[in-house]
Amino acid sequence: MQDRIKEILSYAREKLEKINSSAECQSLRVELLGKSGKITELFRFMKEVPNEKKGEVGKMLNDAKSDVEKMISAKETFLADLELEKQINSVEKIDITIPSTECTGSLHPRTIIQHEIEEVFKSMGFVVEDGNEVETEYNNFTAVNVPENHPARDMQDTFWLDNGQVLKTHTSAAQNRILKKYPLPIRAIFPGRCFRNEDTDAGHENTFFQLEGVIVDKDVSVGNLIYFMKEMLSKIFKKEVEVRLRPGFFPFTEPSFEMDVRCPFCDGHGCSTCKQGGWIELCPCGMIHPEVLKNGGIDPEKYSGCAFGLGLDRMTMLSFGINDIRELNSGNLKLFKQFKLKA
Ligand code: FA5
């Protein structure tokens, strides 16, 4: 009996060495361990083994059974791995880290301008921040000095949510969070999508983008505001530009201004872009109201600040010569291909 067990074990080893498929493994399993398999048969002969040898032979037989099972399973795993490797090698290899040689899409014109403006401000020490699109009433209005029931709230026709929050009507909604987040002095810009319940026309959308900036430090003045805006506009329009301030009104700035840029396309001589006026209205701005600084945890006796809220769509339209803001939200790729940088 012991010899027969050894014989079967070496038979199994020899067979397994030659086997090349899982189907052959399975038939060997049946041949040795199946109902009438060679090893199964031996169990039937156990009753003929003398009692004093039963323990030893029984153990040998059980070990042989489990060894054979293990050997067949190991071979099956080996063959499965081999098969998988073959399949992997036969599939076309794509290296996703290789840079694309052909570009099928492009950045949205607004994104291109946003990135350009961000780079200019970053080079002047500004951090680029993000804002929420769904905002609390406090951040959107109260924190920037537009209290409840104040008529200034009517300046922006707001989308209110059932939970009392709003779709941010302006990027100024991020001011409070940013004033509280950064240690002084602060130089930050924050582009973002804004929403107002407005009828759309060539210059207005219900969904549009602004890029806001704040500077808070000791002795910040209107001069700083003019300097930073001039620098940014000169870089974007790729020529020295002239700006002017007109009085404006915003509850969150005092004094408030509207900043105009001398038309960079006709140098102020009058063209269709500036509607023959020589100046382009570009960016509301002003000195941050002391209440807004206080709400942000900043002492207005010690620090002052200025802020601006650039219409990013307007900048994009000027830069690309697009004359209808609705084109920017059209998603029409063929259309975007027509636009070339104007300046
Ligand atoms: C504001 O939203 C102020 N928060 C800006 C500001 C920031 C002032 C900091 C002072 C200090 P205003 O509502 O004017 O201001 O919007 C700013 C710019 O966003 C506009 O000049 C315009 O370019 C753009 N804008 C406003 N409403 C729309 C609209 N419906 N569609 C497209 N662009 C718009």
mmCIF file of C-alpha atoms in Angstrom, residues 2-339:
data_model
loop_
_atom_site.group_PDB
_atom_site.id
_atom_site.type_symbol
_atom_site.label_atom_id
_atom_site.label_comp_id
_atom_site.label_asym_id
_atom_site.label_seq_id
_atom_site.Cartn_x
_atom_site.Cartn_y
_atom_site.Cartn_z
ATOM 1 C CA GLN A 2 2.790 2.470 0.965
ATOM 2 C CA ASP A 3 4.620 1.679 -2.283
ATOM 3 C CA ARG A 4 1.447 2.242 -4.241
ATOM 4 C CA ILE A 5 0.991 5.659 -2.589
ATOM 5 C CA LYS A 6 4.566 6.658 -3.475
ATOM 6 C CA GLU A 7 4.024 5.431 -7.002
ATOM 7 C CA ILE A 8 0.888 7.551 -7.397
ATOM 8 C CA LEU A 9 2.656 10.621 -5.997
ATOM 9 C CA SER A 10 5.518 10.347 -8.480
ATOM 10 C CA TYR A 11 3.018 9.672 -11.271
ATOM 11 C CA ALA A 12 1.186 12.902 -10.305
ATOM 12 C CA ARG A 13 4.440 14.879 -10.316
ATOM 13 C CA GLU A 14 5.497 13.580 -13.713
ATOM 14 C CA LYS A 15 2.090 14.236 -15.221
ATOM 15 C CA LEU A 16 1.907 17.765 -13.803
ATOM 16 C CA GLU A 17 5.272 18.642 -15.291
ATOM 17 C CA LYS A 18 3.937 17.912 -18.771
ATOM 18 C CA ILE A 19 0.529 19.518 -18.337
ATOM 19 C CA ASN A 20 -0.083 22.768 -20.226
ATOM 20 C CA SER A 21 -3.715 23.608 -19.619
ATOM 21 C CA SER A 22 -6.196 23.924 -16.785
ATOM 22 C CA ALA A 23 -8.423 21.347 -18.535
ATOM 23 C CA GLU A 24 -5.590 18.783 -18.224
ATOM 24 C CA CYS A 25 -5.244 19.715 -14.528
ATOM 25 C CA GLN A 26 -8.917 19.024 -14.029
ATOM 26 C CA SER A 27 -8.768 15.606 -15.702
ATOM 27 C CA LEU A 28 -5.745 14.664 -13.584
ATOM 28 C CA ARG A 29 -7.727 15.705 -10.514
ATOM 29 C CA VAL A 30 -10.568 13.391 -11.569
ATOM 30 C CA GLU A 31 -8.106 10.586 -12.412
ATOM 31 C CA LEU A 32 -6.524 10.739 -8.938
ATOM 32 C CA LEU A 33 -9.081 12.221 -6.576
ATOM 33 C CA GLY A 34 -12.418 11.663 -8.347
ATOM 34 C CA LYS A 35 -15.032 9.120 -7.209
ATOM 35 C CA SER A 36 -13.105 6.231 -8.751
ATOM 36 C CA GLY A 37 -9.763 8.022 -8.721
ATOM 37 C CA LYS A 38 -6.533 6.213 -7.987
ATOM 38 C CA ILE A 39 -6.152 7.766 -4.523
ATOM 39 C CA THR A 40 -9.852 7.450 -3.674
ATOM 40 C CA GLU A 41 -9.614 3.712 -4.540
ATOM 41 C CA LEU A 42 -6.797 3.286 -2.021
ATOM 42 C CA PHE A 43 -9.086 4.500 0.791
ATOM 43 C CA ARG A 44 -11.304 1.513 0.039
ATOM 44 C CA PHE A 45 -8.326 -0.808 0.676
ATOM 45 C CA MET A 46 -7.741 0.653 4.125
ATOM 46 C CA LYS A 47 -9.916 -2.020 5.677
ATOM 47 C CA GLU A 48 -7.402 -4.612 4.549
ATOM 48 C CA VAL A 49 -4.468 -2.849 6.223
ATOM 49 C CA PRO A 50 -3.549 -4.545 9.544
ATOM 50 C CA ASN A 51 -4.794 -2.626 12.586
ATOM 51 C CA GLU A 52 -1.319 -1.820 13.911
ATOM 52 C CA LYS A 53 -0.394 -0.181 10.539
ATOM 53 C CA LYS A 54 -3.709 1.625 9.977
ATOM 54 C CA GLY A 55 -2.622 4.875 11.696
ATOM 55 C CA GLU A 56 0.622 5.179 9.778
ATOM 56 C CA VAL A 57 -0.820 4.209 6.380
ATOM 57 C CA GLY A 58 -3.975 6.287 6.919
ATOM 58 C CA LYS A 59 -1.860 9.369 7.625
ATOM 59 C CA MET A 60 0.301 8.689 4.585
ATOM 60 C CA LEU A 61 -2.745 8.350 2.399
ATOM 61 C CA ASN A 62 -4.373 11.526 3.741
ATOM 62 C CA ASP A 63 -1.107 13.440 3.260
ATOM 63 C CA ALA A 64 -0.817 12.114 -0.285
ATOM 64 C CA LYS A 65 -4.379 13.206 -1.037
ATOM 65 C CA SER A 66 -3.780 16.739 0.218
ATOM 66 C CA ASP A 67 -0.339 16.940 -1.467
ATOM 67 C CA VAL A 68 -1.826 15.984 -4.808
ATOM 68 C CA GLU A 69 -4.611 18.529 -4.420
ATOM 69 C CA LYS A 70 -2.069 21.246 -3.548
ATOM 70 C CA MET A 71 0.178 20.344 -6.487
ATOM 71 C CA ILE A 72 -2.714 20.441 -8.960
ATOM 72 C CA SER A 73 -3.991 23.775 -7.561
ATOM 73 C CA ALA A 74 -0.498 25.287 -7.719
ATOM 74 C CA LYS A 75 -0.164 24.225 -11.350
ATOM 75 C CA GLU A 76 -3.608 25.700 -12.128
ATOM 76 C CA THR A 77 -2.611 29.033 -10.579
ATOM 77 C CA PHE A 78 0.649 29.025 -12.499
ATOM 78 C CA LEU A 79 -1.153 28.348 -15.786
ATOM 79 C CA ALA A 80 -3.800 31.044 -15.059
ATOM 80 C CA ASP A 81 -1.067 33.629 -14.376
ATOM 81 C CA LEU A 82 0.677 32.620 -17.570
ATOM 82 C CA GLU A 83 -2.565 33.011 -19.526
ATOM 83 C CA LEU A 84 -3.207 36.466 -18.016
ATOM 84 C CA GLU A 85 0.308 37.588 -18.853
ATOM 85 C CA LYS A 86 -0.201 36.394 -22.429
ATOM 86 C CA GLN A 87 -3.442 38.388 -22.670
ATOM 87 C CA ILE A 88 -1.840 41.525 -21.223
ATOM 88 C CA ASN A 89 1.064 41.281 -23.636
ATOM 89 C CA SER A 90 -1.244 40.819 -26.586
ATOM 90 C CA VAL A 91 -3.237 44.013 -25.786
ATOM 91 C CA GLU A 92 -2.078 47.293 -27.363
ATOM 92 C CA LYS A 93 0.050 49.134 -24.822
ATOM 93 C CA ILE A 94 -0.949 52.730 -24.067
ATOM 94 C CA ASP A 95 1.394 54.915 -22.057
ATOM 95 C CA ILE A 96 -0.897 57.543 -20.559
ATOM 96 C CA THR A 97 2.090 59.545 -19.355
ATOM 97 C CA ILE A 98 3.298 60.399 -22.878
ATOM 98 C CA PRO A 99 2.278 63.999 -23.735
ATOM 99 C CA SER A 100 -0.322 64.237 -26.469
ATOM 100 C CA THR A 101 0.989 65.150 -29.905
ATOM 101 C CA GLU A 102 -2.402 66.182 -31.193
ATOM 102 C CA CYS A 103 -4.730 68.449 -29.236
ATOM 103 C CA THR A 104 -8.397 67.964 -29.980
ATOM 104 C CA GLY A 105 -9.770 70.583 -27.583
ATOM 105 C CA SER A 106 -8.758 73.879 -26.112
ATOM 106 C CA LEU A 107 -9.299 75.898 -22.991
ATOM 107 C CA HIS A 108 -12.391 78.068 -22.895
ATOM 108 C CA PRO A 109 -11.480 81.683 -23.780
ATOM 109 C CA ARG A 110 -12.631 82.766 -20.315
ATOM 110 C CA THR A 111 -10.339 80.200 -18.707
ATOM 111 C CA ILE A 112 -7.413 81.416 -20.814
ATOM 112 C CA ILE A 113 -7.954 85.007 -19.642
ATOM 113 C CA GLN A 114 -8.534 83.883 -16.050
ATOM 114 C CA HIS A 115 -5.229 81.983 -16.056
ATOM 115 C CA GLU A 116 -3.396 84.956 -17.582
ATOM 116 C CA ILE A 117 -4.771 87.341 -14.955
ATOM 117 C CA GLU A 118 -3.974 84.853 -12.188
ATOM 118 C CA GLU A 119 -0.374 84.613 -13.371
ATOM 119 C CA VAL A 120 0.033 88.402 -13.349
ATOM 120 C CA PHE A 121 -1.371 88.739 -9.842
ATOM 121 C CA LYS A 122 0.619 85.758 -8.574
ATOM 122 C CA SER A 123 3.782 87.450 -9.827
ATOM 123 C CA MET A 124 2.811 90.440 -7.642
ATOM 124 C CA GLY A 125 2.473 88.315 -4.514
ATOM 125 C CA PHE A 126 -1.255 87.544 -4.577
ATOM 126 C CA VAL A 127 -2.698 84.187 -3.567
ATOM 127 C CA VAL A 128 -5.450 82.723 -5.743
ATOM 128 C CA GLU A 129 -8.467 81.683 -3.699
ATOM 129 C CA ASP A 130 -11.648 79.828 -4.488
ATOM 130 C CA GLY A 131 -15.167 80.719 -3.434
ATOM 131 C CA ASN A 132 -18.395 78.762 -2.973
ATOM 132 C CA GLU A 133 -21.166 78.926 -5.536
ATOM 133 C CA VAL A 134 -23.825 78.351 -2.879
ATOM 134 C CA GLU A 135 -23.311 80.920 -0.158
ATOM 135 C CA THR A 136 -24.835 81.930 3.132
ATOM 136 C CA GLU A 137 -26.927 85.076 3.200
ATOM 137 C CA TYR A 138 -24.420 86.434 5.719
ATOM 138 C CA ASN A 139 -21.373 86.065 3.445
ATOM 139 C CA ASN A 140 -23.121 87.273 0.312
ATOM 140 C CA PHE A 141 -24.768 90.312 1.896
ATOM 141 C CA THR A 142 -24.490 91.043 5.608
ATOM 142 C CA ALA A 143 -20.724 90.555 5.928
ATOM 143 C CA VAL A 144 -20.118 92.982 3.064
ATOM 144 C CA ASN A 145 -22.221 95.677 4.675
ATOM 145 C CA VAL A 146 -25.536 94.952 2.938
ATOM 146 C CA PRO A 147 -27.794 94.337 5.926
ATOM 147 C CA GLU A 148 -31.189 92.634 5.839
ATOM 148 C CA ASN A 149 -33.971 94.859 4.480
ATOM 149 C CA HIS A 150 -31.404 97.317 3.102
ATOM 150 C CA PRO A 151 -32.397 98.590 -0.371
ATOM 151 C CA ALA A 152 -28.864 97.781 -1.637
ATOM 152 C CA ARG A 153 -29.925 94.120 -1.691
ATOM 153 C CA ASP A 154 -32.180 94.990 -4.620
ATOM 154 C CA MET A 155 -29.144 95.907 -6.734
ATOM 155 C CA GLN A 156 -28.620 92.199 -7.346
ATOM 156 C CA ASP A 157 -31.689 90.100 -8.200
ATOM 157 C CA THR A 158 -30.840 87.011 -6.223
ATOM 158 C CA PHE A 159 -31.601 83.304 -6.632
ATOM 159 C CA TRP A 160 -32.652 82.188 -3.147
ATOM 160 C CA LEU A 161 -32.613 78.539 -2.122
ATOM 161 C CA ASP A 162 -35.292 76.972 0.067
ATOM 162 C CA ASN A 163 -32.790 76.641 2.925
ATOM 163 C CA GLY A 164 -32.215 80.414 3.006
ATOM 164 C CA GLN A 165 -28.872 80.257 1.214
ATOM 165 C CA VAL A 166 -28.205 81.984 -2.095
ATOM 166 C CA LEU A 167 -26.461 81.323 -5.381
ATOM 167 C CA LYS A 168 -23.571 83.747 -4.947
ATOM 168 C CA THR A 169 -24.461 87.035 -6.682
ATOM 169 C CA HIS A 170 -20.892 88.338 -6.649
ATOM 170 C CA THR A 171 -17.403 87.189 -5.766
ATOM 171 C CA SER A 172 -17.431 89.685 -2.875
ATOM 172 C CA ALA A 173 -19.250 86.880 -1.031
ATOM 173 C CA ALA A 174 -15.834 85.286 -0.417
ATOM 174 C CA GLN A 175 -14.342 88.442 1.129
ATOM 175 C CA ASN A 176 -15.312 87.702 4.726
ATOM 176 C CA ARG A 177 -13.920 84.173 4.629
ATOM 177 C CA ILE A 178 -10.650 85.376 3.080
ATOM 178 C CA LEU A 179 -10.206 88.275 5.526
ATOM 179 C CA LYS A 180 -10.607 85.814 8.388
ATOM 180 C CA LYS A 181 -8.445 83.101 6.834
ATOM 181 C CA TYR A 182 -5.184 84.939 6.115
ATOM 182 C CA PRO A 183 -2.810 86.701 8.456
ATOM 183 C CA LEU A 184 -2.196 90.347 7.587
ATOM 184 C CA PRO A 185 -1.116 91.753 5.195
ATOM 185 C CA ILE A 186 -3.427 90.138 2.652
ATOM 186 C CA ARG A 187 -3.184 90.086 -1.131
ATOM 187 C CA ALA A 188 -5.708 87.708 -2.673
ATOM 188 C CA ILE A 189 -7.671 87.280 -5.855
ATOM 189 C CA PHE A 190 -10.668 84.982 -6.192
ATOM 190 C CA PRO A 191 -12.314 84.221 -9.526
ATOM 191 C CA GLY A 192 -15.716 82.579 -9.534
ATOM 192 C CA ARG A 193 -19.093 81.947 -11.104
ATOM 193 C CA CYS A 194 -21.912 84.270 -10.068
ATOM 194 C CA PHE A 195 -25.657 84.099 -10.564
ATOM 195 C CA ARG A 196 -28.315 86.786 -10.857
ATOM 196 C CA ASN A 197 -31.920 86.581 -11.923
ATOM 197 C CA GLU A 198 -31.372 88.842 -14.918
ATOM 198 C CA ASP A 199 -32.719 88.929 -18.453
ATOM 199 C CA THR A 200 -29.945 88.049 -20.834
ATOM 200 C CA ASP A 201 -28.726 90.312 -23.608
ATOM 201 C CA ALA A 202 -25.418 90.824 -25.380
ATOM 202 C CA GLY A 203 -23.817 92.137 -22.202
ATOM 203 C CA HIS A 204 -25.677 90.267 -19.448
ATOM 204 C CA GLU A 205 -26.115 86.670 -18.429
ATOM 205 C CA ASN A 206 -27.831 85.077 -15.450
ATOM 206 C CA THR A 207 -24.636 83.061 -14.959
ATOM 207 C CA PHE A 208 -21.377 84.949 -15.357
ATOM 208 C CA PHE A 209 -17.886 85.197 -13.926
ATOM 209 C CA GLN A 210 -16.106 87.785 -11.868
ATOM 210 C CA LEU A 211 -12.552 87.979 -10.619
ATOM 211 C CA GLU A 212 -12.262 89.826 -7.358
ATOM 212 C CA GLY A 213 -9.201 91.074 -5.553
ATOM 213 C CA VAL A 214 -8.483 92.397 -2.078
ATOM 214 C CA ILE A 215 -5.407 94.066 -0.640
ATOM 215 C CA VAL A 216 -5.303 94.744 3.104
ATOM 216 C CA ASP A 217 -2.280 96.278 4.780
ATOM 217 C CA LYS A 218 -1.209 99.330 6.746
ATOM 218 C CA ASP A 219 -1.736 102.522 4.706
ATOM 219 C CA VAL A 220 -3.293 100.990 1.616
ATOM 220 C CA SER A 221 -4.532 103.778 -0.645
ATOM 221 C CA VAL A 222 -6.342 104.329 -3.930
ATOM 222 C CA GLY A 223 -2.850 104.634 -5.422
ATOM 223 C CA ASN A 224 -2.235 100.937 -4.701
ATOM 224 C CA LEU A 225 -5.493 100.029 -6.358
ATOM 225 C CA ILE A 226 -4.613 101.994 -9.496
ATOM 226 C CA TYR A 227 -1.090 100.557 -9.573
ATOM 227 C CA PHE A 228 -2.147 96.902 -9.387
ATOM 228 C CA MET A 229 -4.974 97.288 -11.902
ATOM 229 C CA LYS A 230 -2.752 99.172 -14.359
ATOM 230 C CA GLU A 231 -0.059 96.512 -14.080
ATOM 231 C CA MET A 232 -2.548 93.727 -14.673
ATOM 232 C CA LEU A 233 -4.284 95.420 -17.621
ATOM 233 C CA SER A 234 -0.977 96.369 -19.276
ATOM 234 C CA LYS A 235 0.169 92.731 -19.096
ATOM 235 C CA ILE A 236 -3.142 91.389 -20.428
ATOM 236 C CA PHE A 237 -3.465 93.930 -23.256
ATOM 237 C CA LYS A 238 0.305 93.690 -23.853
ATOM 238 C CA LYS A 239 0.775 97.462 -23.867
ATOM 239 C CA GLU A 240 0.976 100.291 -21.345
ATOM 240 C CA VAL A 241 -2.615 101.260 -20.550
ATOM 241 C CA GLU A 242 -4.142 104.334 -18.980
ATOM 242 C CA VAL A 243 -6.948 104.064 -16.438
ATOM 243 C CA ARG A 244 -9.300 106.567 -14.868
ATOM 244 C CA LEU A 245 -11.642 106.448 -11.899
ATOM 245 C CA ARG A 246 -15.185 107.748 -11.796
ATOM 246 C CA PRO A 247 -17.291 107.861 -8.629
ATOM 247 C CA GLY A 248 -19.384 104.761 -8.023
ATOM 248 C CA PHE A 249 -21.469 103.272 -5.246
ATOM 249 C CA PHE A 250 -21.078 99.981 -3.454
ATOM 250 C CA PRO A 251 -22.065 99.400 0.162
ATOM 251 C CA PHE A 252 -18.848 97.444 0.751
ATOM 252 C CA THR A 253 -16.415 100.144 -0.422
ATOM 253 C CA GLU A 254 -15.989 103.747 0.659
ATOM 254 C CA PRO A 255 -15.154 105.590 -1.496
ATOM 255 C CA SER A 256 -16.321 103.494 -4.452
ATOM 256 C CA PHE A 257 -15.241 103.881 -8.065
ATOM 257 C CA GLU A 258 -15.813 102.638 -11.572
ATOM 258 C CA MET A 259 -12.477 102.099 -13.264
ATOM 259 C CA ASP A 260 -12.249 102.743 -17.005
ATOM 260 C CA VAL A 261 -9.381 101.835 -19.282
ATOM 261 C CA ARG A 262 -8.391 103.956 -22.287
ATOM 262 C CA CYS A 263 -9.434 101.791 -25.229
ATOM 263 C CA PRO A 264 -6.373 99.609 -25.946
ATOM 264 C CA PHE A 265 -7.639 98.845 -29.452
ATOM 265 C CA CYS A 266 -7.784 102.419 -30.809
ATOM 266 C CA ASP A 267 -5.663 104.132 -28.123
ATOM 267 C CA GLY A 268 -8.671 106.273 -27.252
ATOM 268 C CA HIS A 269 -9.310 107.608 -30.750
ATOM 269 C CA GLY A 270 -12.700 105.893 -30.941
ATOM 270 C CA CYS A 271 -13.619 102.494 -32.396
ATOM 271 C CA SER A 272 -16.487 100.011 -32.328
ATOM 272 C CA THR A 273 -15.149 98.317 -29.175
ATOM 273 C CA CYS A 274 -15.247 101.529 -27.111
ATOM 274 C CA LYS A 275 -18.337 102.691 -28.985
ATOM 275 C CA GLN A 276 -16.335 105.691 -30.214
ATOM 276 C CA GLY A 277 -15.995 106.939 -26.627
ATOM 277 C CA GLY A 278 -12.266 106.227 -26.284
ATOM 278 C CA TRP A 279 -12.741 104.640 -22.812
ATOM 279 C CA ILE A 280 -14.000 101.237 -21.744
ATOM 280 C CA GLU A 281 -15.857 100.800 -18.465
ATOM 281 C CA LEU A 282 -14.089 97.880 -16.881
ATOM 282 C CA CYS A 283 -14.062 97.345 -13.192
ATOM 283 C CA PRO A 284 -15.920 98.497 -10.083
ATOM 284 C CA CYS A 285 -13.601 99.001 -7.143
ATOM 285 C CA GLY A 286 -12.948 101.034 -4.023
ATOM 286 C CA MET A 287 -11.491 101.225 -0.543
ATOM 287 C CA ILE A 288 -12.848 98.434 1.666
ATOM 288 C CA HIS A 289 -15.539 99.784 4.009
ATOM 289 C CA PRO A 290 -14.464 99.788 7.704
ATOM 290 C CA GLU A 291 -17.523 97.643 8.564
ATOM 291 C CA VAL A 292 -16.362 94.945 6.141
ATOM 292 C CA LEU A 293 -12.896 94.938 7.706
ATOM 293 C CA LYS A 294 -14.444 94.725 11.181
ATOM 294 C CA ASN A 295 -16.657 91.805 10.104
ATOM 295 C CA GLY A 296 -13.486 90.082 8.921
ATOM 296 C CA GLY A 297 -11.855 90.570 12.328
ATOM 297 C CA ILE A 298 -9.548 93.393 11.148
ATOM 298 C CA ASP A 299 -9.135 96.662 13.016
ATOM 299 C CA PRO A 300 -9.963 99.480 10.530
ATOM 300 C CA GLU A 301 -8.079 101.945 12.729
ATOM 301 C CA LYS A 302 -4.845 100.095 12.029
ATOM 302 C CA TYR A 303 -5.406 98.620 8.598
ATOM 303 C CA SER A 304 -7.000 99.717 5.356
ATOM 304 C CA GLY A 305 -7.765 97.860 2.180
ATOM 305 C CA CYS A 306 -8.918 98.129 -1.381
ATOM 306 C CA ALA A 307 -10.965 95.747 -3.508
ATOM 307 C CA PHE A 308 -12.024 95.329 -7.103
ATOM 308 C CA GLY A 309 -14.574 93.117 -8.851
ATOM 309 C CA LEU A 310 -13.567 92.590 -12.451
ATOM 310 C CA GLY A 311 -16.165 91.186 -14.875
ATOM 311 C CA LEU A 312 -14.229 88.222 -16.231
ATOM 312 C CA ASP A 313 -16.604 87.678 -19.143
ATOM 313 C CA ARG A 314 -16.199 91.325 -20.102
ATOM 314 C CA MET A 315 -12.394 91.013 -20.053
ATOM 315 C CA THR A 316 -12.648 87.849 -22.153
ATOM 316 C CA MET A 317 -14.947 89.498 -24.680
ATOM 317 C CA LEU A 318 -12.582 92.454 -25.001
ATOM 318 C CA SER A 319 -9.505 90.263 -25.370
ATOM 319 C CA PHE A 320 -11.034 87.925 -27.951
ATOM 320 C CA GLY A 321 -13.252 90.424 -29.766
ATOM 321 C CA ILE A 322 -16.441 88.602 -28.789
ATOM 322 C CA ASN A 323 -19.423 90.924 -28.846
ATOM 323 C CA ASP A 324 -22.133 88.804 -27.219
ATOM 324 C CA ILE A 325 -21.638 87.332 -23.734
ATOM 325 C CA ARG A 326 -24.078 84.519 -24.550
ATOM 326 C CA GLU A 327 -21.473 83.045 -26.918
ATOM 327 C CA LEU A 328 -19.331 82.285 -23.882
ATOM 328 C CA ASN A 329 -21.938 79.945 -22.427
ATOM 329 C CA SER A 330 -22.965 78.431 -25.763
ATOM 330 C CA GLY A 331 -20.492 75.547 -25.632
ATOM 331 C CA ASN A 332 -20.137 75.874 -29.390
ATOM 332 C CA LEU A 333 -16.627 74.634 -30.164
ATOM 333 C CA LYS A 334 -16.784 75.619 -33.835
ATOM 334 C CA LEU A 335 -17.617 79.129 -32.769
ATOM 335 C CA PHE A 336 -14.735 79.378 -30.301
ATOM 336 C CA LYS A 337 -12.261 78.430 -33.026
ATOM 337 C CA GLN A 338 -13.079 81.711 -34.806
ATOM 338 C CA PHE A 339 -11.927 83.895 -31.968
#
